[in-house]
Structures are given as C-alpha cells and as structure tokens.
Amino acid sequence: MKIGILGTRGIPNRYGGFEQCAEYLALGLTERGHKVWVYNSHTHEYQGSEWNGVQIIHCNDPEDKIGTAGQFLYDLNCINDARKRGFDVLLQLGYTSNSIWYWRWPSYCPNVVNMDGLEWKRSKYSKKVQWFLKHAEKWAAKHGDVLIADSKGIQQHLMATYNKPSHYIAYGADVFDAPDTNLIQPYNILPHQYYMLMARMEPENNIELIIQGYIESGAENSLLIVGKTDNEFGTLLVNRYGQHNGIRFLGGIYDIKAVNNLRYYSSMYFHGHSVGGTNPSLLEAMSSHALIAAHDNVFNKAILETDAFYFSTPADVATIIRKHSNKAAYSLLIENNLNKIRTQYSWARITDLYEQVLLDAVR
C-alpha cells in the first residue's frame, strides 16, 4: 500500500503523542513492506526527504508566525498536497485543525481518522473553542470513511453520539529493560526516594491536586514534576509551589532514556490525566516498571484496571503516599501492567492492528 500519514508536526518525534504514534507506525508499516509518506512541518528540525525508509513531505506551517491559526493552514496545505499524491489510503491522526477542511479531503482514497480524545472537554479552552472542537469532532465522525478510537470510552462515545462504529486501537509502548542509575544522577536524586509526575501543564491533568496532596502527606521524599512550565498554568504552578522544599519542577525532558530511568526508579508515579483516551505517558510509565497512582476516571481504569491506586482529591493523594510508598510491596501490580504492555499494547501489536484496518479500508 501507499500510505499517507498527516495530522502531526512530523517525525522523528519532537513534540508529543501523535508524533510518537506516527513515528512508530511509519517505521512498522515500512518494515512490513508498505510505502509510507509522513507530513512534516517545514519548521521541523529534521529537513531530510527520507527517514529510515519513510518518505517525508514538508509542508508550509505558519504557526510560528501567526499562532494557532497556523495549525489550520498547515493541515490545509498537507491535505491539498495529499490530493495529488495518489495514496491508497490516508491516515489522519486527530481532527482538531483538519476536519474543518473535510470538503478538501481526497476523495480518491479512504480517509481513516484517529478520533483523538474528547478535546472539547478540555478546561484550558474557552467556551467558543470548546464549541468549535465539538463541531470538529462531528465533522470528522461524519466524513471519515473509517474511524479509530484509542480507548473504549471514546469508541462508546462515537457510537452513542454519532451512531458511527469505530475500531478500538490504543497507543503503544515497549517494555523498558535497561535501567541505569547513572542517568538519574544529574537530577541529584536517589533510586526509589522520590515521587514523579510527567504531564503538560494543563488544569485537567490535575497537577495542582497532586501537589496539594503531596504537601498534605508531609512526605520527606521529593516530588519531581516533568513538563514545560512556560505556559500560563505552568507559570502559576511554579510561582505558587516552586519555593516548597520538596517540589522540584524539572521542565521538559526529551531524552527518552533519562525519562524512562526517572520513571523506573521512582517510588511512585502519579498520572493525573482526566480527559481523552489512552494516554501515551501512562503506557510508558507502565512499561517502565512504575508503581502508578492515577486519577479516578473511566479512561485510566480501562487501562490499569485494578493494578494501580486511584485518587480524586488531595486527601486521596496524601493517603496513597502515606500508606503505599513501599514499591517493593506491590511488585504484582507492576508485573501485571508489564504483561499488559507485552500482550495488548506493544508497538508490534498496535502496528498489526493499524495495518489490518488500513488494508480493509482499501478493499
């Protein structure tokens, strides 16, 4: 098959979940003998026309000049280019800035759309933006030839709201088995003597709730917070809690080996995400042998089941820290989550599932 992948800033991944998904899928599908093209922003640091056998198409992306509106123009530029490429199938990752152009989607090939999370529920957006995102979801659901849901909750939502079936395919991860204490030394920490969370600084990720619970617990070990803090909410958190002795804002860390080791050697990993489907950082925490405490919601429970501690309030977080910080006592939970990665969420399996959906779409 000739497969086009659009909807991301490009590969190799330098940004987030969909870029990671595009990277692994492009490599895996190429290894399976397919020809794959991935759309990259012209501002992406990788400027080559091919990457590990994957063809790269750079399209103009004016986001750096005009802000968020540039995302819509970038997607339109990618769509217009795809109209003349002769792909057998087009895989669109997300809908927030491209479903408005559904009338420009190529009609000569199936459009397979990953429906992302419930973006219109995110509290960081104004009411007007939430209204638009709700309509963007509707356009994608209505005009996508084949829909992919990355969680069963999203799958149920698509059927209940739009009467549209979808294929459930989660994100992927691979088990991390190369721990190295040297990689956490730069952070001046000791193995299993710190707590950790990793997230974008957004209210719905419940970072402040976790911080408040950590403070309430009176824990002696530090809480490491990984994620860029240069947005409004991140700045608020740093100003409000940055002077606390135990709270350390590490900023964004893009060395995957360092991140994996930080998760591996944490005494507990907090996952506060409350909106959206299967979150890549949750799967990566599971694959990194982390003991996990997660926000109590249907998306997290669908993945972790009974193999995590759950919280909804700062008091819950404080109780978890006081009672369950002995990681060695919960090796069964950790092993159960590792087995989920091996059997349900490995990138090899996820790529197989995508390949089958794409093959079926072109038949």
PDB file of N, CA and C in Angstrom, residues 273-318:
ATOM      1  N   HIS A 273      -3.995  12.680  34.359  1.00  0.00           N
ATOM      2  CA  HIS A 273      -4.797  12.995  33.172  1.00  0.00           C
ATOM      3  C   HIS A 273      -6.246  12.537  33.368  1.00  0.00           C
ATOM      4  N   SER A 274      -7.176  13.422  33.021  1.00  0.00           N
ATOM      5  CA  SER A 274      -8.589  13.105  33.245  1.00  0.00           C
ATOM      6  C   SER A 274      -9.448  13.225  31.996  1.00  0.00           C
ATOM      7  N   VAL A 275      -8.889  13.722  30.892  1.00  0.00           N
ATOM      8  CA  VAL A 275      -9.640  13.901  29.651  1.00  0.00           C
ATOM      9  C   VAL A 275      -8.908  13.202  28.525  1.00  0.00           C
ATOM     10  N   GLY A 276      -9.657  12.549  27.656  1.00  0.00           N
ATOM     11  CA  GLY A 276      -9.036  11.931  26.490  1.00  0.00           C
ATOM     12  C   GLY A 276      -9.025  10.425  26.595  1.00  0.00           C
ATOM     13  N   GLY A 277      -8.380   9.803  25.642  1.00  0.00           N
ATOM     14  CA  GLY A 277      -8.373   8.352  25.575  1.00  0.00           C
ATOM     15  C   GLY A 277      -7.155   7.751  26.239  1.00  0.00           C
ATOM     16  N   THR A 278      -6.544   6.790  25.563  1.00  0.00           N
ATOM     17  CA  THR A 278      -5.356   6.128  26.091  1.00  0.00           C
ATOM     18  C   THR A 278      -4.179   7.092  26.015  1.00  0.00           C
ATOM     19  N   ASN A 279      -3.634   7.454  27.160  1.00  0.00           N
ATOM     20  CA  ASN A 279      -2.562   8.444  27.176  1.00  0.00           C
ATOM     21  C   ASN A 279      -1.207   7.777  27.010  1.00  0.00           C
ATOM     22  N   PRO A 280      -0.388   8.236  26.069  1.00  0.00           N
ATOM     23  CA  PRO A 280       0.921   7.603  25.845  1.00  0.00           C
ATOM     24  C   PRO A 280       1.802   7.581  27.082  1.00  0.00           C
ATOM     25  N   SER A 281       1.779   8.662  27.871  1.00  0.00           N
ATOM     26  CA  SER A 281       2.663   8.706  29.036  1.00  0.00           C
ATOM     27  C   SER A 281       2.265   7.676  30.087  1.00  0.00           C
ATOM     28  N   LEU A 282       0.982   7.306  30.133  1.00  0.00           N
ATOM     29  CA  LEU A 282       0.559   6.263  31.066  1.00  0.00           C
ATOM     30  C   LEU A 282       1.121   4.914  30.638  1.00  0.00           C
ATOM     31  N   LEU A 283       1.010   4.594  29.354  1.00  0.00           N
ATOM     32  CA  LEU A 283       1.567   3.331  28.867  1.00  0.00           C
ATOM     33  C   LEU A 283       3.075   3.282  29.089  1.00  0.00           C
ATOM     34  N   GLU A 284       3.750   4.404  28.886  1.00  0.00           N
ATOM     35  CA  GLU A 284       5.200   4.433  29.070  1.00  0.00           C
ATOM     36  C   GLU A 284       5.568   4.258  30.536  1.00  0.00           C
ATOM     37  N   ALA A 285       4.756   4.800  31.442  1.00  0.00           N
ATOM     38  CA  ALA A 285       5.002   4.583  32.865  1.00  0.00           C
ATOM     39  C   ALA A 285       4.823   3.112  33.221  1.00  0.00           C
ATOM     40  N   MET A 286       3.779   2.498  32.687  1.00  0.00           N
ATOM     41  CA  MET A 286       3.569   1.070  32.909  1.00  0.00           C
ATOM     42  C   MET A 286       4.750   0.269  32.393  1.00  0.00           C
ATOM     43  N   SER A 287       5.232   0.625  31.211  1.00  0.00           N
ATOM     44  CA  SER A 287       6.323  -0.131  30.590  1.00  0.00           C
ATOM     45  C   SER A 287       7.654   0.106  31.282  1.00  0.00           C
ATOM     46  N   SER A 288       7.727   1.164  32.104  1.00  0.00           N
ATOM     47  CA  SER A 288       8.973   1.497  32.808  1.00  0.00           C
ATOM     48  C   SER A 288       8.985   0.976  34.236  1.00  0.00           C
ATOM     49  N   HIS A 289       8.130   0.005  34.527  1.00  0.00           N
ATOM     50  CA  HIS A 289       8.119  -0.646  35.846  1.00  0.00           C
ATOM     51  C   HIS A 289       7.714   0.319  36.956  1.00  0.00           C
ATOM     52  N   ALA A 290       6.902   1.317  36.652  1.00  0.00           N
ATOM     53  CA  ALA A 290       6.494   2.277  37.676  1.00  0.00           C
ATOM     54  C   ALA A 290       5.316   1.738  38.485  1.00  0.00           C
ATOM     55  N   LEU A 291       5.303   2.074  39.768  1.00  0.00           N
ATOM     56  CA  LEU A 291       4.122   1.869  40.602  1.00  0.00           C
ATOM     57  C   LEU A 291       3.250   3.103  40.408  1.00  0.00           C
ATOM     58  N   ILE A 292       2.010   2.903  39.995  1.00  0.00           N
ATOM     59  CA  ILE A 292       1.215   4.018  39.487  1.00  0.00           C
ATOM     60  C   ILE A 292       0.038   4.346  40.402  1.00  0.00           C
ATOM     61  N   ALA A 293      -0.127   5.651  40.625  1.00  0.00           N
ATOM     62  CA  ALA A 293      -1.345   6.199  41.222  1.00  0.00           C
ATOM     63  C   ALA A 293      -1.973   7.090  40.163  1.00  0.00           C
ATOM     64  N   ALA A 294      -3.220   6.822  39.809  1.00  0.00           N
ATOM     65  CA  ALA A 294      -3.851   7.509  38.682  1.00  0.00           C
ATOM     66  C   ALA A 294      -5.148   8.188  39.097  1.00  0.00           C
ATOM     67  N   HIS A 295      -5.471   9.251  38.372  1.00  0.00           N
ATOM     68  CA  HIS A 295      -6.755   9.916  38.592  1.00  0.00           C
ATOM     69  C   HIS A 295      -7.888   8.930  38.306  1.00  0.00           C
ATOM     70  N   ASP A 296      -8.904   8.970  39.136  1.00  0.00           N
ATOM     71  CA  ASP A 296     -10.002   8.005  39.066  1.00  0.00           C
ATOM     72  C   ASP A 296     -10.982   8.411  37.964  1.00  0.00           C
ATOM     73  N   ASN A 297     -10.798   7.839  36.777  1.00  0.00           N
ATOM     74  CA  ASN A 297     -11.734   8.085  35.677  1.00  0.00           C
ATOM     75  C   ASN A 297     -11.767   6.872  34.764  1.00  0.00           C
ATOM     76  N   VAL A 298     -12.763   6.841  33.887  1.00  0.00           N
ATOM     77  CA  VAL A 298     -13.012   5.659  33.063  1.00  0.00           C
ATOM     78  C   VAL A 298     -11.852   5.360  32.125  1.00  0.00           C
ATOM     79  N   PHE A 299     -11.161   6.398  31.637  1.00  0.00           N
ATOM     80  CA  PHE A 299     -10.076   6.180  30.682  1.00  0.00           C
ATOM     81  C   PHE A 299      -8.895   5.480  31.351  1.00  0.00           C
ATOM     82  N   ASN A 300      -8.503   5.968  32.530  1.00  0.00           N
ATOM     83  CA  ASN A 300      -7.374   5.360  33.224  1.00  0.00           C
ATOM     84  C   ASN A 300      -7.715   3.958  33.723  1.00  0.00           C
ATOM     85  N   LYS A 301      -8.931   3.784  34.222  1.00  0.00           N
ATOM     86  CA  LYS A 301      -9.319   2.475  34.745  1.00  0.00           C
ATOM     87  C   LYS A 301      -9.428   1.428  33.641  1.00  0.00           C
ATOM     88  N   ALA A 302      -9.766   1.850  32.436  1.00  0.00           N
ATOM     89  CA  ALA A 302      -9.851   0.905  31.325  1.00  0.00           C
ATOM     90  C   ALA A 302      -8.494   0.297  31.016  1.00  0.00           C
ATOM     91  N   ILE A 303      -7.432   1.035  31.291  1.00  0.00           N
ATOM     92  CA  ILE A 303      -6.076   0.554  31.025  1.00  0.00           C
ATOM     93  C   ILE A 303      -5.488  -0.153  32.238  1.00  0.00           C
ATOM     94  N   LEU A 304      -5.563   0.492  33.388  1.00  0.00           N
ATOM     95  CA  LEU A 304      -4.877  -0.009  34.585  1.00  0.00           C
ATOM     96  C   LEU A 304      -5.680  -1.063  35.335  1.00  0.00           C
ATOM     97  N   GLU A 305      -6.992  -1.031  35.193  1.00  0.00           N
ATOM     98  CA  GLU A 305      -7.883  -1.951  35.908  1.00  0.00           C
ATOM     99  C   GLU A 305      -7.595  -1.870  37.408  1.00  0.00           C
ATOM    100  N   THR A 306      -7.278  -2.982  38.049  1.00  0.00           N
ATOM    101  CA  THR A 306      -7.043  -2.970  39.499  1.00  0.00           C
ATOM    102  C   THR A 306      -5.561  -2.866  39.845  1.00  0.00           C
ATOM    103  N   ASP A 307      -4.741  -2.564  38.861  1.00  0.00           N
ATOM    104  CA  ASP A 307      -3.295  -2.584  39.074  1.00  0.00           C
ATOM    105  C   ASP A 307      -2.718  -1.185  39.283  1.00  0.00           C
ATOM    106  N   ALA A 308      -3.450  -0.376  40.042  1.00  0.00           N
ATOM    107  CA  ALA A 308      -2.991   0.971  40.374  1.00  0.00           C
ATOM    108  C   ALA A 308      -3.775   1.450  41.582  1.00  0.00           C
ATOM    109  N   PHE A 309      -3.305   2.533  42.181  1.00  0.00           N
ATOM    110  CA  PHE A 309      -4.072   3.239  43.201  1.00  0.00           C
ATOM    111  C   PHE A 309      -4.771   4.415  42.509  1.00  0.00           C
ATOM    112  N   TYR A 310      -5.947   4.775  43.010  1.00  0.00           N
ATOM    113  CA  TYR A 310      -6.722   5.828  42.355  1.00  0.00           C
ATOM    114  C   TYR A 310      -7.018   6.973  43.318  1.00  0.00           C
ATOM    115  N   PHE A 311      -7.037   8.181  42.766  1.00  0.00           N
ATOM    116  CA  PHE A 311      -7.304   9.366  43.578  1.00  0.00           C
ATOM    117  C   PHE A 311      -8.253  10.307  42.854  1.00  0.00           C
ATOM    118  N   SER A 312      -9.010  11.065  43.652  1.00  0.00           N
ATOM    119  CA  SER A 312      -9.886  12.115  43.125  1.00  0.00           C
ATOM    120  C   SER A 312      -9.685  13.438  43.848  1.00  0.00           C
ATOM    121  N   THR A 313      -9.056  13.383  45.017  1.00  0.00           N
ATOM    122  CA  THR A 313      -8.883  14.574  45.848  1.00  0.00           C
ATOM    123  C   THR A 313      -7.454  14.631  46.380  1.00  0.00           C
ATOM    124  N   PRO A 314      -7.012  15.793  46.867  1.00  0.00           N
ATOM    125  CA  PRO A 314      -5.698  15.864  47.521  1.00  0.00           C
ATOM    126  C   PRO A 314      -5.592  14.902  48.701  1.00  0.00           C
ATOM    127  N   ALA A 315      -6.688  14.721  49.434  1.00  0.00           N
ATOM    128  CA  ALA A 315      -6.664  13.794  50.569  1.00  0.00           C
ATOM    129  C   ALA A 315      -6.378  12.370  50.111  1.00  0.00           C
ATOM    130  N   ASP A 316      -6.922  11.985  48.965  1.00  0.00           N
ATOM    131  CA  ASP A 316      -6.632  10.655  48.414  1.00  0.00           C
ATOM    132  C   ASP A 316      -5.141  10.509  48.126  1.00  0.00           C
ATOM    133  N   VAL A 317      -4.562  11.541  47.510  1.00  0.00           N
ATOM    134  CA  VAL A 317      -3.131  11.507  47.190  1.00  0.00           C
ATOM    135  C   VAL A 317      -2.313  11.375  48.462  1.00  0.00           C
ATOM    136  N   ALA A 318      -2.659  12.155  49.474  1.00  0.00           N
ATOM    137  CA  ALA A 318      -1.922  12.103  50.738  1.00  0.00           C
ATOM    138  C   ALA A 318      -1.990  10.713  51.356  1.00  0.00           C
TER     139      ALA A 318
END
